[in-house]
């Protein structure tokens, strides 16, 4: 597989698959795949900077999709984050990248406002990076 595109919704993944060649594998994360743990506070303080640092975990129900994402990410030459273009979508993209062992700002981030072949191709031609300000705001 040459390209992996990770979206949030299975329906969106099916539609986008119909627009692109076999060089693309489209998979849905099905939303959030990491969260603060429910069993502990989930936040520590960095001793050097004094910043609060969240400690995320993968909920049990997300383990199968994370395992699949990791497997596909190892096989892909390029991994595109294509979650929704809002703060939550940026955060989901950030967590996907972290869960598959990639730096979020190093993966191409594509956004589109309609699910059409033209919009998808335009997004692929004009990738950007994960907006860390939006991730932090979320």
GROMACS .gro file of N, CA and C in nm:
model
  414
    1UNK      N    1   0.084  -0.118   0.000
    1UNK     CA    2   0.000   0.000   0.000
    1UNK      C    3   0.089   0.124   0.000
    2UNK      N    4   0.052   0.216  -0.084
    2UNK     CA    5   0.133   0.337  -0.096
    2UNK      C    6   0.087   0.446   0.001
    3UNK      N    7  -0.044   0.472   0.008
    3UNK     CA    8  -0.098   0.583   0.087
    3UNK      C    9  -0.208   0.535   0.182
    4UNK      N   10  -0.204   0.584   0.303
    4UNK     CA   11  -0.307   0.555   0.402
    4UNK      C   12  -0.375   0.687   0.438
    5UNK      N   13  -0.507   0.690   0.430
    5UNK     CA   14  -0.584   0.807   0.471
    5UNK      C   15  -0.670   0.765   0.589
    6UNK      N   16  -0.657   0.838   0.700
    6UNK     CA   17  -0.734   0.805   0.820
    6UNK      C   18  -0.839   0.914   0.842
    7UNK      N   19  -0.966   0.873   0.836
    7UNK     CA   20  -1.079   0.961   0.858
    7UNK      C   21  -1.148   0.919   0.988
    8UNK      N   22  -1.252   0.992   1.028
    8UNK     CA   23  -1.323   0.957   1.151
    8UNK      C   24  -1.435   0.857   1.128
    9UNK      N   25  -1.506   0.868   1.018
    9UNK     CA   26  -1.630   0.796   0.997
    9UNK      C   27  -1.617   0.682   0.896
   10UNK      N   28  -1.672   0.563   0.929
   10UNK     CA   29  -1.671   0.453   0.832
   10UNK      C   30  -1.746   0.488   0.703
   11UNK      N   31  -1.855   0.562   0.712
   11UNK     CA   32  -1.929   0.601   0.591
   11UNK      C   33  -1.843   0.691   0.502
   12UNK      N   34  -1.772   0.783   0.564
   12UNK     CA   35  -1.682   0.871   0.489
   12UNK      C   36  -1.570   0.788   0.424
   13UNK      N   37  -1.519   0.691   0.494
   13UNK     CA   38  -1.413   0.605   0.439
   13UNK      C   39  -1.463   0.531   0.316
   14UNK      N   40  -1.583   0.476   0.322
   14UNK     CA   41  -1.638   0.404   0.207
   14UNK      C   42  -1.655   0.495   0.087
   15UNK      N   43  -1.707   0.615   0.109
   15UNK     CA   44  -1.729   0.709  -0.001
   15UNK      C   45  -1.597   0.751  -0.063
   16UNK      N   46  -1.500   0.787   0.018
   16UNK     CA   47  -1.371   0.832  -0.034
   16UNK      C   48  -1.302   0.718  -0.110
   17UNK      N   49  -1.316   0.596  -0.062
   17UNK     CA   50  -1.257   0.481  -0.130
   17UNK      C   51  -1.305   0.473  -0.274
   18UNK      N   52  -1.430   0.507  -0.297
   18UNK     CA   53  -1.485   0.499  -0.433
   18UNK      C   54  -1.427   0.605  -0.527
   19UNK      N   55  -1.365   0.710  -0.473
   19UNK     CA   56  -1.310   0.818  -0.554
   19UNK      C   57  -1.163   0.798  -0.590
   20UNK      N   58  -1.091   0.720  -0.511
   20UNK     CA   59  -0.946   0.713  -0.526
   20UNK      C   60  -0.901   0.579  -0.581
   21UNK      N   61  -0.779   0.577  -0.632
   21UNK     CA   62  -0.723   0.456  -0.691
   21UNK      C   63  -0.684   0.356  -0.582
   22UNK      N   64  -0.639   0.242  -0.626
   22UNK     CA   65  -0.594   0.135  -0.535
   22UNK      C   66  -0.465   0.174  -0.462
   23UNK      N   67  -0.406   0.288  -0.499
   23UNK     CA   68  -0.286   0.336  -0.430
   23UNK      C   69  -0.320   0.392  -0.291
   24UNK      N   70  -0.451   0.402  -0.261
   24UNK     CA   71  -0.496   0.458  -0.133
   24UNK      C   72  -0.578   0.356  -0.056
   25UNK      N   73  -0.548   0.348   0.072
   25UNK     CA   74  -0.628   0.270   0.167
   25UNK      C   75  -0.690   0.371   0.261
   26UNK      N   76  -0.822   0.370   0.273
   26UNK     CA   77  -0.891   0.465   0.360
   26UNK      C   78  -0.952   0.386   0.475
   27UNK      N   79  -0.926   0.430   0.597
   27UNK     CA   80  -0.976   0.362   0.716
   27UNK      C   81  -1.030   0.465   0.814
   28UNK      N   82  -1.131   0.426   0.889
   28UNK     CA   83  -1.192   0.515   0.988
   28UNK      C   84  -1.142   0.483   1.128
   29UNK      N   85  -1.112   0.588   1.202
   29UNK     CA   86  -1.072   0.570   1.343
   29UNK      C   87  -1.195   0.550   1.431
   30UNK      N   88  -1.311   0.584   1.378
   30UNK     CA   89  -1.437   0.579   1.453
   30UNK      C   90  -1.435   0.675   1.570
   31UNK      N   91  -1.374   0.791   1.549
   31UNK     CA   92  -1.373   0.895   1.652
   31UNK      C   93  -1.248   0.890   1.738
   32UNK      N   94  -1.265   0.925   1.865
   32UNK     CA   95  -1.153   0.932   1.959
   32UNK      C   96  -1.096   0.793   1.987
   33UNK      N   97  -0.963   0.787   1.992
   33UNK     CA   98  -0.897   0.659   2.022
   33UNK      C   99  -0.807   0.668   2.144
   34UNK      N  100  -0.795   0.788   2.202
   34UNK     CA  101  -0.720   0.803   2.328
   34UNK      C  102  -0.798   0.899   2.417
   35UNK      N  103  -0.782   0.883   2.548
   35UNK     CA  104  -0.852   0.968   2.643
   35UNK      C  105  -0.771   0.972   2.772
   36UNK      N  106  -0.806   1.065   2.856
   36UNK     CA  107  -0.746   1.066   2.990
   36UNK      C  108  -0.801   0.944   3.064
   37UNK      N  109  -0.718   0.876   3.142
   37UNK     CA  110  -0.765   0.757   3.212
   37UNK      C  111  -0.873   0.791   3.316
   38UNK      N  112  -0.970   0.703   3.328
   38UNK     CA  113  -1.078   0.724   3.425
   38UNK      C  114  -1.035   0.680   3.565
   39UNK      N  115  -0.930   0.598   3.572
   39UNK     CA  116  -0.889   0.542   3.700
   39UNK      C  117  -0.787   0.627   3.776
   40UNK      N  118  -0.740   0.735   3.714
   40UNK     CA  119  -0.643   0.821   3.782
   40UNK      C  120  -0.663   0.964   3.735
   41UNK      N  121  -0.587   1.054   3.793
   41UNK     CA  122  -0.601   1.196   3.761
   41UNK      C  123  -0.567   1.225   3.615
   42UNK      N  124  -0.468   1.158   3.560
   42UNK     CA  125  -0.436   1.170   3.418
   42UNK      C  126  -0.352   1.291   3.382
   43UNK      N  127  -0.311   1.369   3.479
   43UNK     CA  128  -0.230   1.488   3.452
   43UNK      C  129  -0.111   1.485   3.547
   44UNK      N  130   0.007   1.515   3.493
   44UNK     CA  131   0.125   1.532   3.577
   44UNK      C  132   0.180   1.671   3.553
   45UNK      N  133   0.276   1.710   3.633
   45UNK     CA  134   0.340   1.840   3.616
   45UNK      C  135   0.486   1.816   3.577
   46UNK      N  136   0.526   1.877   3.465
   46UNK     CA  137   0.665   1.869   3.420
   46UNK      C  138   0.750   1.947   3.519
   47UNK      N  139   0.847   1.882   3.581
   47UNK     CA  140   0.927   1.945   3.686
   47UNK      C  141   1.011   2.061   3.635
   48UNK      N  142   1.058   2.053   3.511
   48UNK     CA  143   1.142   2.160   3.457
   48UNK      C  144   1.063   2.283   3.416
   49UNK      N  145   0.953   2.262   3.343
   49UNK     CA  146   0.878   2.376   3.290
   49UNK      C  147   0.763   2.418   3.380
   50UNK      N  148   0.716   2.327   3.463
   50UNK     CA  149   0.600   2.356   3.546
   50UNK      C  150   0.469   2.340   3.470
   51UNK      N  151   0.475   2.293   3.344
   51UNK     CA  152   0.356   2.274   3.263
   51UNK      C  153   0.280   2.149   3.306
   52UNK      N  154   0.148   2.153   3.289
   52UNK     CA  155   0.066   2.035   3.309
   52UNK      C  156   0.078   1.948   3.186
   53UNK      N  157   0.099   1.817   3.207
   53UNK     CA  158   0.118   1.723   3.098
   53UNK      C  159   0.013   1.612   3.110
   54UNK      N  160  -0.078   1.603   3.013
   54UNK     CA  161  -0.178   1.496   3.020
   54UNK      C  162  -0.115   1.361   2.991
   55UNK      N  163  -0.165   1.260   3.057
   55UNK     CA  164  -0.121   1.122   3.036
   55UNK      C  165  -0.239   1.045   2.977
   56UNK      N  166  -0.237   1.027   2.845
   56UNK     CA  167  -0.347   0.963   2.775
   56UNK      C  168  -0.333   0.811   2.774
   57UNK      N  169  -0.447   0.745   2.763
   57UNK     CA  170  -0.448   0.600   2.749
   57UNK      C  171  -0.547   0.564   2.637
   58UNK      N  172  -0.534   0.444   2.588
   58UNK     CA  173  -0.623   0.395   2.483
   58UNK      C  174  -0.733   0.312   2.552
   59UNK      N  175  -0.858   0.356   2.540
   59UNK     CA  176  -0.966   0.277   2.601
   59UNK      C  177  -0.974   0.138   2.539
   60UNK      N  178  -1.015   0.042   2.617
   60UNK     CA  179  -1.022  -0.098   2.573
   60UNK      C  180  -1.097  -0.112   2.441
   61UNK      N  181  -1.209  -0.041   2.427
   61UNK     CA  182  -1.289  -0.055   2.305
   61UNK      C  183  -1.219   0.000   2.180
   62UNK      N  184  -1.117   0.084   2.198
   62UNK     CA  185  -1.043   0.140   2.084
   62UNK      C  186  -0.921   0.054   2.047
   63UNK      N  187  -0.885  -0.043   2.130
   63UNK     CA  188  -0.767  -0.125   2.103
   63UNK      C  189  -0.767  -0.192   1.966
   64UNK      N  190  -0.878  -0.251   1.921
   64UNK     CA  191  -0.875  -0.317   1.788
   64UNK      C  192  -0.845  -0.219   1.674
   65UNK      N  193  -0.906  -0.101   1.676
   65UNK     CA  194  -0.882  -0.006   1.567
   65UNK      C  195  -0.740   0.049   1.575
   66UNK      N  196  -0.688   0.072   1.695
   66UNK     CA  197  -0.550   0.120   1.709
   66UNK      C  198  -0.453   0.014   1.656
   67UNK      N  199  -0.478  -0.111   1.687
   67UNK     CA  200  -0.393  -0.220   1.636
   67UNK      C  201  -0.394  -0.220   1.484
   68UNK      N  202  -0.512  -0.206   1.424
   68UNK     CA  203  -0.525  -0.202   1.278
   68UNK      C  204  -0.454  -0.080   1.219
   69UNK      N  205  -0.471   0.036   1.282
   69UNK     CA  206  -0.404   0.158   1.234
   69UNK      C  207  -0.252   0.143   1.237
   70UNK      N  208  -0.200   0.087   1.344
   70UNK     CA  209  -0.055   0.066   1.355
   70UNK      C  210  -0.004  -0.025   1.244
   71UNK      N  211  -0.077  -0.133   1.220
   71UNK     CA  212  -0.038  -0.229   1.117
   71UNK      C  213  -0.036  -0.161   0.980
   72UNK      N  214  -0.142  -0.090   0.947
   72UNK     CA  215  -0.151  -0.024   0.817
   72UNK      C  216  -0.047   0.088   0.804
   73UNK      N  217  -0.022   0.159   0.913
   73UNK     CA  218   0.077   0.268   0.911
   73UNK      C  219   0.216   0.216   0.879
   74UNK      N  220   0.250   0.096   0.928
   74UNK     CA  221   0.381   0.038   0.899
   74UNK      C  222   0.397   0.005   0.751
   75UNK      N  223   0.285  -0.027   0.684
   75UNK     CA  224   0.287  -0.065   0.544
   75UNK      C  225   0.280   0.054   0.449
   76UNK      N  226   0.240   0.169   0.497
   76UNK     CA  227   0.215   0.286   0.411
   76UNK      C  228   0.341   0.370   0.391
   77UNK      N  229   0.356   0.422   0.271
   77UNK     CA  230   0.463   0.518   0.244
   77UNK      C  231   0.425   0.656   0.299
   78UNK      N  232   0.298   0.694   0.281
   78UNK     CA  233   0.249   0.823   0.329
   78UNK      C  234   0.122   0.801   0.408
   79UNK      N  235   0.111   0.867   0.522
   79UNK     CA  236  -0.007   0.858   0.608
   79UNK      C  237  -0.069   0.997   0.614
   80UNK      N  238  -0.194   1.006   0.569
   80UNK     CA  239  -0.267   1.133   0.573
   80UNK      C  240  -0.366   1.130   0.688
   81UNK      N  241  -0.368   1.238   0.766
   81UNK     CA  242  -0.470   1.256   0.869
   81UNK      C  243  -0.582   1.337   0.803
   82UNK      N  244  -0.703   1.283   0.802
   82UNK     CA  245  -0.815   1.349   0.734
   82UNK      C  246  -0.938   1.358   0.825
   83UNK      N  247  -0.914   1.391   0.950
   83UNK     CA  248  -1.024   1.407   1.044
   83UNK      C  249  -1.092   1.541   1.018
   84UNK      N  250  -1.207   1.563   1.082
   84UNK     CA  251  -1.286   1.685   1.059
   84UNK      C  252  -1.204   1.809   1.090
   85UNK      N  253  -1.239   1.919   1.022
   85UNK     CA  254  -1.165   2.044   1.041
   85UNK      C  255  -1.231   2.129   1.150
   86UNK      N  256  -1.216   2.084   1.272
   86UNK     CA  257  -1.256   2.160   1.390
   86UNK      C  258  -1.160   2.122   1.502
   87UNK      N  259  -1.173   2.183   1.617
   87UNK     CA  260  -1.079   2.153   1.726
   87UNK      C  261  -1.081   2.006   1.763
   88UNK      N  262  -1.200   1.948   1.767
   88UNK     CA  263  -1.209   1.807   1.803
   88UNK      C  264  -1.142   1.720   1.696
   89UNK      N  265  -1.163   1.752   1.570
   89UNK     CA  266  -1.099   1.678   1.461
   89UNK      C  267  -0.948   1.690   1.466
   90UNK      N  268  -0.899   1.810   1.497
   90UNK     CA  269  -0.754   1.829   1.511
   90UNK      C  270  -0.701   1.742   1.624
   91UNK      N  271  -0.774   1.740   1.736
   91UNK     CA  272  -0.731   1.659   1.851
   91UNK      C  273  -0.734   1.510   1.817
   92UNK      N  274  -0.837   1.466   1.747
   92UNK     CA  275  -0.845   1.325   1.707
   92UNK      C  276  -0.726   1.292   1.617
   93UNK      N  277  -0.694   1.381   1.523
   93UNK     CA  278  -0.578   1.360   1.436
   93UNK      C  279  -0.448   1.352   1.515
   94UNK      N  280  -0.433   1.440   1.613
   94UNK     CA  281  -0.316   1.439   1.701
   94UNK      C  282  -0.304   1.303   1.772
   95UNK      N  283  -0.415   1.256   1.828
   95UNK     CA  284  -0.413   1.130   1.902
   95UNK      C  285  -0.390   1.009   1.811
   96UNK      N  286  -0.443   1.016   1.690
   96UNK     CA  287  -0.416   0.907   1.595
   96UNK      C  288  -0.266   0.899   1.568
   97UNK      N  289  -0.206   1.014   1.538
   97UNK     CA  290  -0.062   1.015   1.509
   97UNK      C  291   0.017   0.960   1.627
   98UNK      N  292  -0.012   1.007   1.746
   98UNK     CA  293   0.059   0.959   1.865
   98UNK      C  294   0.039   0.809   1.886
   99UNK      N  295  -0.083   0.761   1.865
   99UNK     CA  296  -0.113   0.619   1.887
   99UNK      C  297  -0.039   0.529   1.789
  100UNK      N  298  -0.011   0.579   1.668
  100UNK     CA  299   0.062   0.496   1.571
  100UNK      C  300   0.212   0.524   1.574
  101UNK      N  301   0.255   0.604   1.671
  101UNK     CA  302   0.398   0.629   1.691
  101UNK      C  303   0.457   0.732   1.598
  102UNK      N  304   0.375   0.825   1.551
  102UNK     CA  305   0.423   0.930   1.461
  102UNK      C  306   0.409   1.066   1.526
  103UNK      N  307   0.491   1.159   1.484
  103UNK     CA  308   0.481   1.297   1.533
  103UNK      C  309   0.370   1.366   1.454
  104UNK      N  310   0.267   1.418   1.522
  104UNK     CA  311   0.152   1.475   1.452
  104UNK      C  312   0.186   1.584   1.350
  105UNK      N  313   0.281   1.668   1.380
  105UNK     CA  314   0.313   1.778   1.288
  105UNK      C  315   0.397   1.734   1.170
  106UNK      N  316   0.437   1.606   1.167
  106UNK     CA  317   0.515   1.556   1.054
  106UNK      C  318   0.429   1.482   0.952
  107UNK      N  319   0.304   1.455   0.986
  107UNK     CA  320   0.214   1.386   0.892
  107UNK      C  321   0.134   1.489   0.813
  108UNK      N  322   0.111   1.464   0.683
  108UNK     CA  323   0.026   1.555   0.608
  108UNK      C  324  -0.118   1.548   0.660
  109UNK      N  325  -0.178   1.664   0.677
  109UNK     CA  326  -0.316   1.678   0.727
  109UNK      C  327  -0.399   1.732   0.612
  110UNK      N  328  -0.502   1.659   0.574
  110UNK     CA  329  -0.588   1.706   0.466
  110UNK      C  330  -0.727   1.736   0.520
  111UNK      N  331  -0.789   1.839   0.465
  111UNK     CA  332  -0.924   1.877   0.504
  111UNK      C  333  -1.007   1.904   0.380
  112UNK      N  334  -1.135   1.875   0.391
  112UNK     CA  335  -1.228   1.899   0.281
  112UNK      C  336  -1.363   1.930   0.344
  113UNK      N  337  -1.441   2.009   0.272
  113UNK     CA  338  -1.569   2.053   0.325
  113UNK      C  339  -1.687   1.985   0.259
  114UNK      N  340  -1.657   1.899   0.163
  114UNK     CA  341  -1.758   1.815   0.100
  114UNK      C  342  -1.692   1.686   0.057
  115UNK      N  343  -1.770   1.581   0.049
  115UNK     CA  344  -1.714   1.452   0.012
  115UNK      C  345  -1.740   1.432  -0.138
  116UNK      N  346  -1.656   1.495  -0.217
  116UNK     CA  347  -1.662   1.479  -0.363
  116UNK      C  348  -1.522   1.445  -0.412
  117UNK      N  349  -1.515   1.387  -0.530
  117UNK     CA  350  -1.384   1.352  -0.586
  117UNK      C  351  -1.298   1.478  -0.602
  118UNK      N  352  -1.358   1.587  -0.648
  118UNK     CA  353  -1.285   1.713  -0.667
  118UNK      C  354  -1.229   1.764  -0.533
  119UNK      N  355  -1.312   1.763  -0.430
  119UNK     CA  356  -1.269   1.813  -0.299
  119UNK      C  357  -1.158   1.726  -0.240
  120UNK      N  358  -1.170   1.595  -0.253
  120UNK     CA  359  -1.070   1.504  -0.199
  120UNK      C  360  -0.937   1.524  -0.272
  121UNK      N  361  -0.942   1.531  -0.404
  121UNK     CA  362  -0.818   1.552  -0.481
  121UNK      C  363  -0.755   1.688  -0.450
  122UNK      N  364  -0.838   1.791  -0.433
  122UNK     CA  365  -0.785   1.923  -0.396
  122UNK      C  366  -0.715   1.915  -0.259
  123UNK      N  367  -0.777   1.846  -0.165
  123UNK     CA  368  -0.717   1.831  -0.032
  123UNK      C  369  -0.583   1.757  -0.040
  124UNK      N  370  -0.579   1.651  -0.119
  124UNK     CA  371  -0.454   1.575  -0.134
  124UNK      C  372  -0.344   1.659  -0.199
  125UNK      N  373  -0.382   1.751  -0.287
  125UNK     CA  374  -0.285   1.839  -0.352
  125UNK      C  375  -0.239   1.953  -0.262
  126UNK      N  376  -0.313   1.977  -0.151
  126UNK     CA  377  -0.285   2.092  -0.064
  126UNK      C  378  -0.285   2.053   0.083
  127UNK      N  379  -0.201   1.959   0.122
  127UNK     CA  380  -0.200   1.919   0.264
  127UNK      C  381  -0.141   2.030   0.351
  128UNK      N  382  -0.173   2.022   0.479
  128UNK     CA  383  -0.114   2.113   0.578
  128UNK      C  384  -0.069   2.027   0.695
  129UNK      N  385  -0.036   2.088   0.804
  129UNK     CA  386   0.005   2.016   0.925
  129UNK      C  387  -0.107   2.022   1.028
  130UNK      N  388  -0.102   1.935   1.127
  130UNK     CA  389  -0.196   1.941   1.239
  130UNK      C  390  -0.177   2.075   1.308
  131UNK      N  391  -0.288   2.143   1.335
  131UNK     CA  392  -0.286   2.274   1.401
  131UNK      C  393  -0.277   2.252   1.553
  132UNK      N  394  -0.158   2.265   1.607
  132UNK     CA  395  -0.137   2.237   1.748
  132UNK      C  396  -0.209   2.337   1.840
  133UNK      N  397  -0.231   2.459   1.792
  133UNK     CA  398  -0.308   2.555   1.872
  133UNK      C  399  -0.451   2.503   1.892
  134UNK      N  400  -0.510   2.446   1.787
  134UNK     CA  401  -0.644   2.389   1.798
  134UNK      C  402  -0.644   2.266   1.889
  135UNK      N  403  -0.541   2.185   1.879
  135UNK     CA  404  -0.529   2.067   1.966
  135UNK      C  405  -0.523   2.112   2.111
  136UNK      N  406  -0.440   2.210   2.139
  136UNK     CA  407  -0.426   2.261   2.277
  136UNK      C  408  -0.555   2.323   2.327
  137UNK      N  409  -0.627   2.392   2.238
  137UNK     CA  410  -0.753   2.455   2.276
  137UNK      C  411  -0.861   2.351   2.307
  138UNK      N  412  -0.857   2.241   2.237
  138UNK     CA  413  -0.955   2.136   2.256
  138UNK      C  414  -0.936   2.071   2.391
   0.00000   0.00000   0.00000
